[in-house]
Amino acid sequence: MSEGVVIDIAREVVWVIVKTSAPLLLVSLIIGLIISIFQTITSIQEQTLTFVPKFLAIMLIIVLCGSWMLNAMTELFTDLVSHIPEYIR
């Protein structure tokens, strides 16, 4: 296995991680920003206020995008496993 192959595998793995985590991170960021603006406007200083809306939004995104995320990760894994004979040469 050459260094180029290892770099290609690492790049593909990082890309799948970014691609599958982006919806969760973006929703969490947007909900956090909205709650933060709401807290600033109303002068509510409760630190735990963002937990429940973020949790519900992330669970909704997992329900909506979970199969796509799982398919992307499974496809990467099966691709890696199917190429093991080529990697060990």
CSV table of C-alpha atoms in Angstrom, one decimal:
chain,number,residue,atom,x,y,z
A,1,MET,CA,0.0,0.0,0.0
A,2,SER,CA,1.6,3.3,-1.1
A,3,GLU,CA,1.4,6.6,0.6
A,4,GLY,CA,-0.9,7.9,-2.2
A,5,VAL,CA,-3.5,5.2,-1.5
A,6,VAL,CA,-3.5,6.0,2.2
A,7,ILE,CA,-3.9,9.7,1.5
A,8,ASP,CA,-6.8,9.0,-0.9
A,9,ILE,CA,-8.5,6.8,1.7
A,10,ALA,CA,-8.0,9.4,4.4
A,11,ARG,CA,-9.4,12.1,2.1
A,12,GLU,CA,-12.4,10.1,1.3
A,13,VAL,CA,-13.1,9.3,5.0
A,14,VAL,CA,-12.8,12.9,6.0
A,15,TRP,CA,-15.1,13.9,3.1
A,16,VAL,CA,-17.7,11.4,4.2
A,17,ILE,CA,-17.4,12.7,7.8
A,18,VAL,CA,-17.9,16.3,6.7
A,19,LYS,CA,-20.7,15.4,4.4
A,20,THR,CA,-22.7,13.4,6.9
A,21,SER,CA,-22.1,15.7,9.9
A,22,ALA,CA,-22.8,19.0,8.1
A,23,PRO,CA,-26.7,18.9,8.3
A,24,LEU,CA,-26.5,18.2,12.1
A,25,LEU,CA,-23.9,20.9,12.7
A,26,LEU,CA,-25.7,23.5,10.5
A,27,VAL,CA,-29.1,22.9,12.2
A,28,SER,CA,-27.4,23.1,15.6
A,29,LEU,CA,-25.7,26.4,14.7
A,30,ILE,CA,-28.9,28.0,13.3
A,31,ILE,CA,-31.0,27.0,16.3
A,32,GLY,CA,-28.3,28.2,18.7
A,33,LEU,CA,-28.1,31.5,16.9
A,34,ILE,CA,-31.9,32.0,16.9
A,35,ILE,CA,-32.1,31.1,20.6
A,36,SER,CA,-29.1,33.4,21.4
A,37,ILE,CA,-30.8,36.3,19.6
A,38,PHE,CA,-34.0,35.6,21.5
A,39,GLN,CA,-32.2,35.6,24.8
A,40,THR,CA,-30.5,38.8,24.0
A,41,ILE,CA,-33.7,40.5,23.0
A,42,THR,CA,-35.6,39.3,26.1
A,43,SER,CA,-32.7,39.5,28.5
A,44,ILE,CA,-33.2,35.9,29.6
A,45,GLN,CA,-29.9,34.5,30.8
A,46,GLU,CA,-30.8,30.9,31.2
A,47,GLN,CA,-27.9,28.7,29.9
A,48,THR,CA,-29.9,25.6,29.4
A,49,LEU,CA,-32.6,27.2,27.2
A,50,THR,CA,-30.9,26.1,24.0
A,51,PHE,CA,-30.7,22.4,24.9
A,52,VAL,CA,-34.2,21.2,24.3
A,53,PRO,CA,-34.7,23.1,20.9
A,54,LYS,CA,-31.3,21.9,19.6
A,55,PHE,CA,-32.0,18.3,20.8
A,56,LEU,CA,-35.4,18.2,19.1
A,57,ALA,CA,-34.0,19.8,15.9
A,58,ILE,CA,-31.1,17.3,15.7
A,59,MET,CA,-33.4,14.4,16.3
A,60,LEU,CA,-35.7,15.6,13.5
A,61,ILE,CA,-32.7,15.9,11.2
A,62,ILE,CA,-31.5,12.4,12.1
A,63,VAL,CA,-35.0,11.1,11.3
A,64,LEU,CA,-35.1,12.9,8.0
A,65,CYS,CA,-31.5,12.4,6.9
A,66,GLY,CA,-30.5,9.3,8.9
A,67,SER,CA,-30.9,6.9,6.1
A,68,TRP,CA,-28.9,9.0,3.7
A,69,MET,CA,-26.1,9.4,6.3
A,70,LEU,CA,-26.1,5.6,7.0
A,71,ASN,CA,-26.0,4.8,3.3
A,72,ALA,CA,-23.0,7.1,2.8
A,73,MET,CA,-21.1,5.5,5.7
A,74,THR,CA,-22.1,2.0,4.6
A,75,GLU,CA,-21.0,2.7,1.0
A,76,LEU,CA,-17.6,3.9,2.2
A,77,PHE,CA,-17.2,0.9,4.5
A,78,THR,CA,-18.1,-1.6,1.8
A,79,ASP,CA,-15.8,0.1,-0.7
A,80,LEU,CA,-12.9,-0.1,1.7
A,81,VAL,CA,-13.6,-3.7,2.6
A,82,SER,CA,-14.0,-4.7,-1.1
A,83,HIS,CA,-10.6,-3.2,-1.9
A,84,ILE,CA,-8.7,-4.8,1.0
A,85,PRO,CA,-6.9,-7.3,-1.4
A,86,GLU,CA,-5.6,-4.4,-3.5
A,87,TYR,CA,-4.5,-2.5,-0.4
A,88,ILE,CA,-2.4,-5.4,1.0
A,89,ARG,CA,-0.4,-5.9,-2.2
